[in-house]
């Protein structure tokens, strides 16, 4: 189990007649059970890195490995399936579906792979209980607080037992107390379920919960002391 590895990844975009490198020779290794943070100014390349790690963008150069599988060599159909089974995303807003209750938010993700099994229902319920939502299974998003909605989003990211968890500003829409609660919950699940996790954040108060902190500036990634 090697987790997530980026080897000398460069991502270039065309802008008119010139080429811009959003990522410059980035290398990163996140082992199972490790929770790392990436900080840096807007436009520094953080979101591009997350998109490449999540198989949403292909690198221009370099390799991206998830548990020794080179996702840079996959075709689009394979990538789509891989994202569903191996990558869990937690976004700035919970993006819950208004007409689905809490349990069904998770089961919808399972259903995208095929028929939902009894084992998957049991796992989804266990995840929600783990995150303090055991009494909220039949509640709809408008009946939940902001922190509860984000906890549902965390459970949804873990429900397919993905190998890699990617969190993009997961506390952006929360007040301080709920933000701390949400990041502590992400850390707990990462450790408990032995997942490789990367969180992009502007909120430096959350860094105490991370094992390592990297800084991204002008497409260059460096480990903070």
Short mmCIF file of C-alpha atoms in Angstrom, two decimals:
data_model
loop_
_atom_site.label_atom_id
_atom_site.label_comp_id
_atom_site.label_asym_id
_atom_site.label_seq_id
_atom_site.Cartn_x
_atom_site.Cartn_y
_atom_site.Cartn_z
CA UNK A 1 0.00 0.00 0.00
CA UNK A 2 1.90 3.04 -1.24
CA UNK A 3 -0.86 5.68 -1.13
CA UNK A 4 -0.42 8.70 -3.44
CA UNK A 5 2.84 9.50 -5.27
CA UNK A 6 3.54 12.36 -7.69
CA UNK A 7 6.89 12.14 -9.45
CA UNK A 8 8.31 15.25 -11.17
CA UNK A 9 4.86 16.42 -12.28
CA UNK A 10 4.62 19.46 -14.56
CA UNK A 11 1.31 20.81 -15.84
CA UNK A 12 1.39 23.34 -18.67
CA UNK A 13 -1.46 25.38 -20.13
CA UNK A 14 -1.56 27.40 -23.33
CA UNK A 15 -2.30 31.10 -22.89
CA UNK A 16 -2.42 32.71 -26.33
CA UNK A 17 0.97 32.19 -27.94
CA UNK A 18 2.74 31.38 -24.68
CA UNK A 19 2.82 28.36 -22.35
CA UNK A 20 2.32 28.72 -18.59
CA UNK A 21 3.49 26.07 -16.12
CA UNK A 22 0.87 25.80 -13.36
CA UNK A 23 2.95 23.05 -11.73
CA UNK A 24 6.74 22.86 -12.01
CA UNK A 25 8.42 19.51 -11.41
CA UNK A 26 6.31 18.69 -8.34
CA UNK A 27 7.07 15.55 -6.33
CA UNK A 28 4.93 14.43 -3.39
CA UNK A 29 4.39 11.21 -1.47
CA UNK A 30 1.47 10.61 0.91
CA UNK A 31 1.36 7.24 2.63
CA UNK A 32 -1.78 5.47 3.92
CA UNK A 33 -2.82 6.99 7.25
CA UNK A 34 -1.04 10.27 6.50
CA UNK A 35 -2.94 13.59 6.46
CA UNK A 36 -1.05 16.44 4.77
CA UNK A 37 -1.94 20.07 4.09
CA UNK A 38 -1.01 22.30 1.17
CA UNK A 39 -1.11 26.06 1.72
CA UNK A 40 -0.28 28.98 -0.55
CA UNK A 41 -1.79 32.01 -2.26
CA UNK A 42 -4.60 31.84 -4.80
CA UNK A 43 -3.34 30.98 -8.27
CA UNK A 44 -0.23 29.21 -6.93
CA UNK A 45 -1.17 25.80 -8.37
CA UNK A 46 -2.87 24.12 -5.38
CA UNK A 47 -6.13 23.33 -7.19
CA UNK A 48 -4.24 22.09 -10.26
CA UNK A 49 -2.25 19.70 -8.06
CA UNK A 50 -5.45 18.43 -6.43
CA UNK A 51 -7.10 17.94 -9.84
CA UNK A 52 -4.12 15.92 -11.07
CA UNK A 53 -3.99 13.83 -7.88
CA UNK A 54 -7.73 13.19 -8.31
CA UNK A 55 -7.44 12.06 -11.94
CA UNK A 56 -9.45 15.08 -13.15
CA UNK A 57 -6.47 16.47 -15.10
CA UNK A 58 -3.58 14.67 -16.75
CA UNK A 59 -0.02 15.89 -16.13
CA UNK A 60 1.98 17.32 -19.04
CA UNK A 61 5.07 15.54 -17.69
CA UNK A 62 5.76 13.17 -14.81
CA UNK A 63 3.90 10.32 -13.16
CA UNK A 64 0.94 10.04 -10.78
CA UNK A 65 0.64 6.77 -8.89
CA UNK A 66 -2.18 5.63 -6.61
CA UNK A 67 -1.24 2.40 -4.87
CA UNK A 68 1.30 1.73 -7.65
CA UNK A 69 -1.27 2.26 -10.43
CA UNK A 70 -0.06 4.85 -12.93
CA UNK A 71 -3.18 6.92 -13.57
CA UNK A 72 -1.39 9.04 -16.15
CA UNK A 73 -1.63 6.14 -18.61
CA UNK A 74 -5.37 5.55 -18.24
CA UNK A 75 -7.98 6.31 -20.87
CA UNK A 76 -10.91 8.61 -20.00
CA UNK A 77 -13.38 5.76 -19.34
CA UNK A 78 -10.90 4.06 -17.02
CA UNK A 79 -10.24 7.36 -15.24
CA UNK A 80 -13.96 7.92 -14.65
CA UNK A 81 -14.30 4.50 -13.03
CA UNK A 82 -11.06 5.00 -11.07
CA UNK A 83 -12.27 8.32 -9.62
CA UNK A 84 -15.42 6.61 -8.37
CA UNK A 85 -13.67 3.69 -6.67
CA UNK A 86 -10.28 5.06 -5.58
CA UNK A 87 -10.65 8.81 -4.94
CA UNK A 88 -12.85 10.50 -2.34
CA UNK A 89 -13.46 14.24 -2.78
CA UNK A 90 -14.48 16.72 -0.06
CA UNK A 91 -15.25 20.16 -1.49
CA UNK A 92 -15.68 23.69 -0.11
CA UNK A 93 -19.44 23.26 0.10
CA UNK A 94 -21.11 19.97 0.92
CA UNK A 95 -22.92 19.81 -2.47
CA UNK A 96 -25.61 17.53 -1.05
CA UNK A 97 -28.65 16.67 -3.17
CA UNK A 98 -31.66 18.51 -1.64
CA UNK A 99 -34.21 15.72 -2.16
CA UNK A 100 -32.09 12.85 -0.76
CA UNK A 101 -31.88 12.05 2.94
CA UNK A 102 -28.53 11.63 4.70
CA UNK A 103 -28.22 7.87 4.17
CA UNK A 104 -29.30 8.06 0.52
CA UNK A 105 -26.61 10.72 -0.16
CA UNK A 106 -24.05 7.96 0.52
CA UNK A 107 -25.94 5.11 -1.13
CA UNK A 108 -26.21 7.11 -4.36
CA UNK A 109 -22.40 7.02 -4.62
CA UNK A 110 -22.47 3.24 -4.06
CA UNK A 111 -25.24 2.86 -6.66
CA UNK A 112 -23.05 4.52 -9.30
CA UNK A 113 -20.84 1.41 -9.19
CA UNK A 114 -23.80 -0.94 -9.59
CA UNK A 115 -26.30 -2.61 -7.26
CA UNK A 116 -26.08 -1.47 -3.63
CA UNK A 117 -25.23 -4.41 -1.36
CA UNK A 118 -26.31 -5.02 2.25
CA UNK A 119 -22.65 -4.71 3.22
CA UNK A 120 -22.46 -1.23 1.65
CA UNK A 121 -25.61 -0.08 3.49
CA UNK A 122 -24.12 -1.35 6.75
CA UNK A 123 -20.81 0.43 6.05
CA UNK A 124 -22.58 3.70 5.15
CA UNK A 125 -24.55 3.59 8.42
CA UNK A 126 -21.38 2.84 10.40
CA UNK A 127 -19.59 5.79 8.79
CA UNK A 128 -22.43 8.16 9.59
CA UNK A 129 -22.59 6.90 13.17
CA UNK A 130 -18.81 7.40 13.42
CA UNK A 131 -19.28 11.03 12.41
CA UNK A 132 -22.03 11.67 14.97
CA UNK A 133 -24.86 11.41 12.43
CA UNK A 134 -26.35 8.09 13.52
CA UNK A 135 -29.62 9.79 14.54
CA UNK A 136 -29.81 11.84 11.31
CA UNK A 137 -30.05 9.10 8.65
CA UNK A 138 -33.51 10.13 7.47
CA UNK A 139 -32.94 13.91 7.70
CA UNK A 140 -32.73 16.05 4.56
CA UNK A 141 -29.96 18.65 3.94
CA UNK A 142 -32.23 21.60 4.87
CA UNK A 143 -32.75 20.00 8.30
CA UNK A 144 -29.00 19.90 9.05
CA UNK A 145 -26.55 22.54 10.30
CA UNK A 146 -23.61 23.60 8.09
CA UNK A 147 -21.23 21.43 10.12
CA UNK A 148 -23.55 18.42 9.85
CA UNK A 149 -23.84 18.84 6.09
CA UNK A 150 -20.07 18.91 5.77
CA UNK A 151 -19.82 15.76 7.91
CA UNK A 152 -22.21 14.04 5.50
CA UNK A 153 -19.83 15.11 2.71
CA UNK A 154 -16.91 13.56 4.62
CA UNK A 155 -18.82 10.28 4.99
CA UNK A 156 -19.66 10.37 1.27
CA UNK A 157 -15.94 10.70 0.42
CA UNK A 158 -15.14 7.59 2.46
CA UNK A 159 -18.16 5.43 1.55
CA UNK A 160 -16.54 3.66 -1.42
CA UNK A 161 -13.49 2.89 0.75
CA UNK A 162 -11.35 5.02 -1.57
CA UNK A 163 -7.57 4.84 -1.20
CA UNK A 164 -7.02 8.61 -1.49
CA UNK A 165 -9.02 11.45 0.10
CA UNK A 166 -8.71 14.95 -1.40
CA UNK A 167 -10.17 17.91 0.49
CA UNK A 168 -10.39 21.29 -1.25
CA UNK A 169 -10.91 24.08 1.32
CA UNK A 170 -13.33 21.89 3.34
CA UNK A 171 -13.81 24.55 6.04
CA UNK A 172 -14.31 27.57 3.76
CA UNK A 173 -18.03 27.92 4.47
CA UNK A 174 -17.88 27.15 8.22
CA UNK A 175 -17.36 29.19 11.39
CA UNK A 176 -14.29 28.46 13.55
CA UNK A 177 -15.88 25.90 15.89
CA UNK A 178 -17.45 23.89 13.07
CA UNK A 179 -14.24 24.17 11.02
CA UNK A 180 -12.16 22.63 13.81
CA UNK A 181 -14.76 19.90 14.27
CA UNK A 182 -14.78 19.03 10.56
CA UNK A 183 -10.98 18.87 10.18
CA UNK A 184 -10.68 16.76 13.35
CA UNK A 185 -13.28 14.39 11.87
CA UNK A 186 -11.38 14.15 8.57
CA UNK A 187 -8.16 13.40 10.47
CA UNK A 188 -9.90 10.77 12.60
CA UNK A 189 -11.32 8.95 9.57
CA UNK A 190 -7.99 9.12 7.70
CA UNK A 191 -6.18 7.51 10.66
CA UNK A 192 -8.94 5.05 11.50
CA UNK A 193 -9.35 3.82 7.91
CA UNK A 194 -5.70 4.19 6.84
CA UNK A 195 -6.23 6.52 3.87
CA UNK A 196 -3.76 8.86 2.16
CA UNK A 197 -5.23 12.36 2.47
CA UNK A 198 -4.40 15.81 1.07
CA UNK A 199 -6.13 19.00 2.23
CA UNK A 200 -5.76 22.32 0.43
CA UNK A 201 -6.53 25.15 2.84
CA UNK A 202 -6.11 28.87 3.44
CA UNK A 203 -6.94 28.41 7.12
CA UNK A 204 -3.62 28.01 8.90
CA UNK A 205 -5.36 27.29 12.22
CA UNK A 206 -6.20 23.85 10.80
CA UNK A 207 -2.56 22.89 10.23
CA UNK A 208 -2.09 21.53 13.75
CA UNK A 209 -4.21 18.54 12.74
CA UNK A 210 -1.96 17.64 9.78
CA UNK A 211 1.12 15.39 9.77
CA UNK A 212 3.01 17.54 7.24
CA UNK A 213 2.49 20.97 5.73
CA UNK A 214 3.60 21.90 2.21
CA UNK A 215 3.62 25.35 0.63
CA UNK A 216 2.80 25.95 -3.01
CA UNK A 217 4.10 29.11 -4.67
CA UNK A 218 4.23 29.79 -8.42
CA UNK A 219 3.77 26.10 -9.18
CA UNK A 220 6.63 24.97 -6.90
CA UNK A 221 5.90 22.73 -3.90
CA UNK A 222 8.12 22.82 -0.79
CA UNK A 223 7.87 21.12 2.58
CA UNK A 224 7.43 23.58 5.47
CA UNK A 225 9.64 23.20 8.55
#
